[in-house]
CSV table of C-alpha atoms and ligand atoms in Angstrom, one decimal:
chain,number,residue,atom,x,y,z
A,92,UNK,CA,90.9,51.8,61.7
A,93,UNK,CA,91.3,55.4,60.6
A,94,UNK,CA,94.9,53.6,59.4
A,95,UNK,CA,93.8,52.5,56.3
A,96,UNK,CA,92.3,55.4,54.5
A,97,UNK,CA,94.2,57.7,52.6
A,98,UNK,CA,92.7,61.1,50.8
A,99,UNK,CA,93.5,62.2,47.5
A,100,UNK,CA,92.5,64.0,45.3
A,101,UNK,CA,91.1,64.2,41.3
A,102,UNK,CA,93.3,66.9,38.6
A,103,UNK,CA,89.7,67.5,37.7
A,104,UNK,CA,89.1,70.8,39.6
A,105,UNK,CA,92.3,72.3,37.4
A,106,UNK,CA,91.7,70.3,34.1
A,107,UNK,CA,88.7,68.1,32.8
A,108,UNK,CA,89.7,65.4,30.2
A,109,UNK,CA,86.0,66.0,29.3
A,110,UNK,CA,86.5,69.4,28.1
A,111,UNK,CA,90.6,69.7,27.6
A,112,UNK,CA,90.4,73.5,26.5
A,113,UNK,CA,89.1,74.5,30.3
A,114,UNK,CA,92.1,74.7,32.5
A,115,UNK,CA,94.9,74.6,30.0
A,116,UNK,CA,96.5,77.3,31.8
A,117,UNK,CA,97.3,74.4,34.6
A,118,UNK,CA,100.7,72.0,34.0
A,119,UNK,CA,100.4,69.1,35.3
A,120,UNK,CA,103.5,69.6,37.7
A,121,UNK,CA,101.2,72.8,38.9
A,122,UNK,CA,98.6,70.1,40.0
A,123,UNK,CA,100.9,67.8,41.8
A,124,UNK,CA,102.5,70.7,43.6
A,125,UNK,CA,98.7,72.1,44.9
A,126,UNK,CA,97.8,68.4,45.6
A,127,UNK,CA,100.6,68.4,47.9
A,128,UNK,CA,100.3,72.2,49.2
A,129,UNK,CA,96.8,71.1,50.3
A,130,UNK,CA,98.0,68.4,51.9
A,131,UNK,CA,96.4,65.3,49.7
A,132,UNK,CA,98.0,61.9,50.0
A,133,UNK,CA,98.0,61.0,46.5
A,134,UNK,CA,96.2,62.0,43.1
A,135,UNK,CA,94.6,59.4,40.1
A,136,UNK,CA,95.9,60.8,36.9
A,137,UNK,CA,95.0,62.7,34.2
A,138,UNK,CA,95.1,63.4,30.4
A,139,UNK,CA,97.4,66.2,31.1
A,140,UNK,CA,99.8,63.9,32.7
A,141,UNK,CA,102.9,62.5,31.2
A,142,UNK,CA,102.7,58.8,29.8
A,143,UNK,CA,106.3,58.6,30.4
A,144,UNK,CA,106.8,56.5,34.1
A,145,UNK,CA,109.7,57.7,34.6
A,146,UNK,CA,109.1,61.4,34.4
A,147,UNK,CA,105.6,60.7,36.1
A,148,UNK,CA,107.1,58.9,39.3
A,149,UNK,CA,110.1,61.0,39.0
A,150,UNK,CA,107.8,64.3,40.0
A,151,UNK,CA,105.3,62.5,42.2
A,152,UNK,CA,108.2,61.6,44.5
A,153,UNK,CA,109.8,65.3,44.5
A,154,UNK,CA,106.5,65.9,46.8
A,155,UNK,CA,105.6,62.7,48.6
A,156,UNK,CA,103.0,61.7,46.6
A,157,UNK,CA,101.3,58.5,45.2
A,158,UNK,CA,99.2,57.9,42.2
A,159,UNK,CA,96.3,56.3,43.4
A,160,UNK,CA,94.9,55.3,39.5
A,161,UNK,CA,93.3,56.7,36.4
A,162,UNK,CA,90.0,56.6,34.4
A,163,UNK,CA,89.2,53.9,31.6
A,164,UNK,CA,86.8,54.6,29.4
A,165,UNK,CA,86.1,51.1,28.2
A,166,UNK,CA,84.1,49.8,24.9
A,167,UNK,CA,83.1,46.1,26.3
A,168,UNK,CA,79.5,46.2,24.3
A,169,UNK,CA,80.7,48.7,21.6
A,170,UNK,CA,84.4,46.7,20.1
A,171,UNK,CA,83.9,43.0,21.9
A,172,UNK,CA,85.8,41.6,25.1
A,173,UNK,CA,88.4,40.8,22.9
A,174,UNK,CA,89.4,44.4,21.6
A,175,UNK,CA,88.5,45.9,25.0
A,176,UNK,CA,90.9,43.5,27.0
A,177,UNK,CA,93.6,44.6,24.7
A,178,UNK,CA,93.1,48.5,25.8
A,179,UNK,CA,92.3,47.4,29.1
A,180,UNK,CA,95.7,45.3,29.6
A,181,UNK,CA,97.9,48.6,28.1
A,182,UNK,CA,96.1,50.8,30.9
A,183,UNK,CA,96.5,48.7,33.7
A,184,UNK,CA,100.9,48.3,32.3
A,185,UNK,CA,100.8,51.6,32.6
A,186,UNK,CA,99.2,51.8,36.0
A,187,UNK,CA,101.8,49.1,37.2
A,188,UNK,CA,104.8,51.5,36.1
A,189,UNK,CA,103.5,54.2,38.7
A,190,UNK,CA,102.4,51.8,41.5
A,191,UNK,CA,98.5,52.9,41.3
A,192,UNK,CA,96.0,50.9,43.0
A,193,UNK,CA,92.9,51.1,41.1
A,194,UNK,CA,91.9,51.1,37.5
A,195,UNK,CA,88.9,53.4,36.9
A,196,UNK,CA,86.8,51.8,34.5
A,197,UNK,CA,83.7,52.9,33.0
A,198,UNK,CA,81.4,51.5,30.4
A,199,UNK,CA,81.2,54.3,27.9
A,200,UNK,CA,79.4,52.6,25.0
A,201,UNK,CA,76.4,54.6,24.1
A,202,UNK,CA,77.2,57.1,26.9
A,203,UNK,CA,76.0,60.4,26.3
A,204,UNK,CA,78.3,62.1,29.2
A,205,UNK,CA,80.5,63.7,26.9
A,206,UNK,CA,77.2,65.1,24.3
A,207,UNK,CA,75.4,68.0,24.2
A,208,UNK,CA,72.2,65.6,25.4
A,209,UNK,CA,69.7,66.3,28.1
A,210,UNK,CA,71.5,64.0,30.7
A,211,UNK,CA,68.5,63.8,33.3
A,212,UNK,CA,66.0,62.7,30.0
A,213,UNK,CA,68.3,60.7,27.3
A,214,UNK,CA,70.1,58.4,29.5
A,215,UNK,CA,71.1,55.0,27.6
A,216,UNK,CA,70.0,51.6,28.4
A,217,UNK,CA,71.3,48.0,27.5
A,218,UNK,CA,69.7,45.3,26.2
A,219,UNK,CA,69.2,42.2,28.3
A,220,UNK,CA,71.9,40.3,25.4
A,221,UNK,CA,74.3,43.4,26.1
A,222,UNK,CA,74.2,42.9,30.0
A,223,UNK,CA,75.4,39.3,29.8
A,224,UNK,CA,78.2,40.6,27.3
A,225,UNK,CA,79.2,43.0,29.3
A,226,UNK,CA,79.4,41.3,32.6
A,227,UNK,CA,81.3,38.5,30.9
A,228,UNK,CA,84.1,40.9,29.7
A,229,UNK,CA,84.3,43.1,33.0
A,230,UNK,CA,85.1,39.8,34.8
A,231,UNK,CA,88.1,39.1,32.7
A,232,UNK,CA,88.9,42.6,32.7
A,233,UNK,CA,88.8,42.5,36.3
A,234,UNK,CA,91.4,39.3,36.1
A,235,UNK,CA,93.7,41.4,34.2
A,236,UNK,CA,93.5,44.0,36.7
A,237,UNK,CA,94.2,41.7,39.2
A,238,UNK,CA,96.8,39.9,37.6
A,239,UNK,CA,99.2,43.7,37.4
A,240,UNK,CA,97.7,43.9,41.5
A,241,UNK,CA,95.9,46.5,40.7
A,242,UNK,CA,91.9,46.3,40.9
A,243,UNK,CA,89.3,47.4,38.5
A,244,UNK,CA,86.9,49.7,40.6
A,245,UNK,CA,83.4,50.4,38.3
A,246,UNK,CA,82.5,53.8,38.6
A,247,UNK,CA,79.2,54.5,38.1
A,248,UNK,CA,78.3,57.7,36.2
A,249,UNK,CA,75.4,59.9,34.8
A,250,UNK,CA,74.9,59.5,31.3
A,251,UNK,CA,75.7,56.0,31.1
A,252,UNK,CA,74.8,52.2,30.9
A,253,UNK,CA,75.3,52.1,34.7
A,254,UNK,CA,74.1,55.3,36.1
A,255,UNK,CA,71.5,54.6,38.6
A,256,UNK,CA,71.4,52.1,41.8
A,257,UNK,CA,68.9,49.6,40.1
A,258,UNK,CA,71.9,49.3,37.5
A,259,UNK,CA,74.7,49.1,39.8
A,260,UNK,CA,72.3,46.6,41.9
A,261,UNK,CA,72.4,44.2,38.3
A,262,UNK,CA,76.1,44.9,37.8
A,263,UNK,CA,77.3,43.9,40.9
A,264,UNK,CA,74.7,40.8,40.6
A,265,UNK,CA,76.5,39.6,37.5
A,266,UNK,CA,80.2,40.4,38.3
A,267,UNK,CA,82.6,38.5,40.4
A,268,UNK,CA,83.2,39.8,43.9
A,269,UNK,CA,87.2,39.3,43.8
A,270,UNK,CA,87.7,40.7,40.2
A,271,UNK,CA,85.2,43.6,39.9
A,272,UNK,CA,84.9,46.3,42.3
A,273,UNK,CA,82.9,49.1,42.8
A,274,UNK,CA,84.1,52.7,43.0
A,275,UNK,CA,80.8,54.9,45.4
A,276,UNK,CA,81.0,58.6,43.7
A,277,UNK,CA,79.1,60.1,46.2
A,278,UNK,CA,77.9,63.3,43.6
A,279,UNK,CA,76.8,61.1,41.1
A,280,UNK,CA,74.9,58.4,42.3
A,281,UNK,CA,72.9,62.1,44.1
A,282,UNK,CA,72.1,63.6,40.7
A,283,UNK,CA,70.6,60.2,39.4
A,284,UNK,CA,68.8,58.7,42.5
A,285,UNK,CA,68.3,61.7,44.8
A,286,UNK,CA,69.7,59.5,47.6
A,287,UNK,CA,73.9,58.8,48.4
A,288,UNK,CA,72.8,56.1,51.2
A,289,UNK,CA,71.0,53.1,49.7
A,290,UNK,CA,74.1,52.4,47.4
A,291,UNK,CA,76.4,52.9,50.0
A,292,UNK,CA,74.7,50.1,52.4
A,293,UNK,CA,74.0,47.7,49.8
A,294,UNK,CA,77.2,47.1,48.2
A,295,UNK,CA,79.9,48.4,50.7
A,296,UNK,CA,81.4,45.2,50.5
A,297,UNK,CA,82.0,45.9,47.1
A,298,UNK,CA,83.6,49.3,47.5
A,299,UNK,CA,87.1,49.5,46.7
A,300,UNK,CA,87.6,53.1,46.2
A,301,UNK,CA,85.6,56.4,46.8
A,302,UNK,CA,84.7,59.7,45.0
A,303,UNK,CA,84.0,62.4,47.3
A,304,UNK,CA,82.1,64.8,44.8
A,305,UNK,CA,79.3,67.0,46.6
A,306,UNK,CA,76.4,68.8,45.2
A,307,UNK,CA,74.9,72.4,45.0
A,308,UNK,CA,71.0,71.3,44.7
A,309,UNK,CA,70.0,74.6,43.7
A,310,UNK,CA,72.1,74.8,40.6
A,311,UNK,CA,71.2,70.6,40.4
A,312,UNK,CA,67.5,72.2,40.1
A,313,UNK,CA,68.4,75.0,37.6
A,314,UNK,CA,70.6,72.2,35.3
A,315,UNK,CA,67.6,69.9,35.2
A,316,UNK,CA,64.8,72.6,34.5
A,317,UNK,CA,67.3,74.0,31.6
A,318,UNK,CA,67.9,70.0,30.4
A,319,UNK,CA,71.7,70.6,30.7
A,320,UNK,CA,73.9,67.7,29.2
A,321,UNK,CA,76.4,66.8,31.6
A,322,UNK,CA,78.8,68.9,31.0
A,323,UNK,CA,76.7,71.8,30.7
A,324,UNK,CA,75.5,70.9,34.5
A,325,UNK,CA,79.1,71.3,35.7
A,326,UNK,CA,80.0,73.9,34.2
A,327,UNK,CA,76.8,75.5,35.7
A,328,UNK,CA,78.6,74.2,39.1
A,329,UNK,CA,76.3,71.5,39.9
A,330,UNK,CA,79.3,69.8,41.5
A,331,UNK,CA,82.0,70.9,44.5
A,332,UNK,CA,84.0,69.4,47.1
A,333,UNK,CA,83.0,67.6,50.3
A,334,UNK,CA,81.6,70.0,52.5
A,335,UNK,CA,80.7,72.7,50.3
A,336,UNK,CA,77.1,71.1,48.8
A,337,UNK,CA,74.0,69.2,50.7
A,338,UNK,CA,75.8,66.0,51.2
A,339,UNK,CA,76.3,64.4,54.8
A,340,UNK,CA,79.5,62.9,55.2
A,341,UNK,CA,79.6,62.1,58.4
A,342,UNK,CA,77.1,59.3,58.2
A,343,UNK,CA,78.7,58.0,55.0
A,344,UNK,CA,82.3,58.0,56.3
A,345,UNK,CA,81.3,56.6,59.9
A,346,UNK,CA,79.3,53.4,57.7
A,347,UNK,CA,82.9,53.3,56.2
A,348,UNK,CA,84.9,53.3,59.4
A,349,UNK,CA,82.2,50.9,60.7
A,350,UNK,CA,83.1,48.5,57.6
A,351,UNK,CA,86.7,48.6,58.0
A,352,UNK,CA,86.8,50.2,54.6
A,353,UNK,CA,90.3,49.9,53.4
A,354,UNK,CA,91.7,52.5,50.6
A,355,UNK,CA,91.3,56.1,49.2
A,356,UNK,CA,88.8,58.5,49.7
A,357,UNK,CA,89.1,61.1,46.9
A,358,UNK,CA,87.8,64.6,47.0
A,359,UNK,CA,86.6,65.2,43.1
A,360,UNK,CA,85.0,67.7,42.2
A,361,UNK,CA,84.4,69.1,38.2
A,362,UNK,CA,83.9,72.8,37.7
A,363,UNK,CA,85.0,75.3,36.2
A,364,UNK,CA,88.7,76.8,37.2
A,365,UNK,CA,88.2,80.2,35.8
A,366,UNK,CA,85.3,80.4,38.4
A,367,UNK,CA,86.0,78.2,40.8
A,368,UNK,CA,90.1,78.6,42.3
A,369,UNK,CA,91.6,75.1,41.9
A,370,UNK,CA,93.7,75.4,45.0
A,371,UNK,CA,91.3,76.9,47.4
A,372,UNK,CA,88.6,74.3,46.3
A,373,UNK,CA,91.5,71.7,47.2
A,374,UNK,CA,92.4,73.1,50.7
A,375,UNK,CA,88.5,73.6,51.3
A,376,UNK,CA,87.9,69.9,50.5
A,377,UNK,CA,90.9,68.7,52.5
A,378,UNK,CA,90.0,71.3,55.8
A,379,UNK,CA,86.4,69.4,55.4
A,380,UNK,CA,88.0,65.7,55.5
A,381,UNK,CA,90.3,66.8,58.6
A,382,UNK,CA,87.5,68.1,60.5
A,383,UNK,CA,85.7,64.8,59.5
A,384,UNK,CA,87.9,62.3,60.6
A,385,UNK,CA,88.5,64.1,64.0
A,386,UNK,CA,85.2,64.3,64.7
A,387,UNK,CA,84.7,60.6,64.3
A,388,UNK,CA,87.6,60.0,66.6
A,389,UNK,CA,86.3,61.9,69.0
A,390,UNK,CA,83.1,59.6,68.8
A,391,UNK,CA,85.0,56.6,68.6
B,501,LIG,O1,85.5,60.1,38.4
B,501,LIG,C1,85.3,60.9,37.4
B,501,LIG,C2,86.2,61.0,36.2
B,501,LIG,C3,85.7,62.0,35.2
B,501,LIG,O2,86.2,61.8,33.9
B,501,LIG,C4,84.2,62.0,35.1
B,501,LIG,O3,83.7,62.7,34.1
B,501,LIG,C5,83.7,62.6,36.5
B,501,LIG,O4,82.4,62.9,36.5
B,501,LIG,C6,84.0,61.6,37.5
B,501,LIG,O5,83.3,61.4,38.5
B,502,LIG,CO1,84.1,60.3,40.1
């Protein structure tokens, strides 16, 4: 079943939407070509990209690549359903005009990802009003994905309304199964819960799309005894690429294989370029993910 999986990969090793000014050195044509160099299938867009199609599918297809989708920082709680499926419906046009597959989306209303917050103490909450808001809206946000055939993948993220498993557990409760999807980020779910496997086996049926983001645990330890915000804790290189960190990937990508997972698997990994080369980070990740899938074809 090996078929079905492709790998990409995330422009966030050479620029981070989060913080524009790292990276600027990188073009966005400089990403594509290094995505391809390395061998990656495909690559989910970012802010450096062009908004412009054309030009967008025009270079993606000079080196055989696909764009696999994009983040969505979404407002459901913050601006109402109503404002929120009018940016949502914009994103996922533009999606359609490059042939993605997934729309990222995350709730970002009272996120603190992007602050100079502790993110491991000052994490926000909703109220029990807000969750039934927001579910409401992701399902019709999730029909307007589905209505471009493209699917709205949640992802799941530190800082956030929906960081932890319990939350993803109450998302995934309220949200309908063929609109909402989820998207696993493997580093993530890590920092918050200690533990990449419980999420994993309780919604793979839910997973539509997957972040391979590992973790260094001894600068995870320093970033939480120094009360890092987020960004502070990448930039401290909490984060790498598969292989690189403390996370096992065989297990996760044989419960995968084993669940006839269908889509992308994307290496991701935020640090900082200037200390950490772009490119050899890529080709690191994608030597890890070759050795990977051999080995489970060798168990197979
Ligand atoms: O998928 C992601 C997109 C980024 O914008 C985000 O900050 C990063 O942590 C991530 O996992
Ligand atoms: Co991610």
């Amino acid at each position: 079943m090996l078929k079905n999986i492709q790998i990409g990969i995330a422009p966030i090793g050479w620029r981070n939407d989060d913080i524009p000014e790292i990276g600027k050195e990188n073009t966005y044509k400089q990403i594509l070509s290094d995505a391809a160099l390395a061998g990656y299938e495909g690559t989910e867009v970012g802010g450096c990209y062009p908004t412009d199609p054309k030009e967008l599918n025009n270079e993606v297809n000079l080196r055989n690549l696909r764009i696999i989708g994009q983040w969505f920082s979404g407002y459901i709680v913050r601006d109402g359903i109503e404002q929120a499926k009018l940016d949502f419906t914009k994103h996922c046009e533009f999606l359609k005009s490059v042939q993605a597959d997934v729309a990222v989306y995350s709730e970002q209303s009272y996120s603190i990802q992007g602050t100079d917050q502790c993110v491991y103490t000052d994490k926000p909450y909703l109220t029990d009003e807000e969750w039934e808001l927001f579910g409401t809206g992701l399902n019709e946000l999730g029909e307007v994905a589905n209505s471009f055939g493209i699917k709205l993948v949640y992802h799941h993220h530190m800082g956030t309304v929906v960081q932890t498993k319990e939350e993803v557990d109450r998302l995934m409760e309220i949200t309908n199964p063929t609109k909402v999807h989820l998207l696993y980020d493997t580093g993530h779910i890590f920092v918050s819960d200690n533990d990449y496997l419980s999420l994993l086996k309780a919604h793979i049926d839910r997973i539509a799309h997957v972040h391979f983001k590992d973790v260094r645990p001894d600068k995870l330890k320093e970033a939480k005894a120094e009360h890092k915000s987020f960004l502070g804790s990448f930039l401290h290189g909490m984060f790498t690429v598969p292989g690189d960190g403390c996370i096992d990937y065989k297990e996760i990508y044989n419960l995968l294989i084993q669940h006839d997972y269908t889509g992308w698997i994307v290496v991701e990994a935020e640090q900082d370029p200037a200390i950490a080369n772009p490119l050899e980070y890529a080709q690191m990740g994608r030597k890890y993910i070759d050795r990977l899938i051999d080995s489970v074809k060798l168990s197979v």
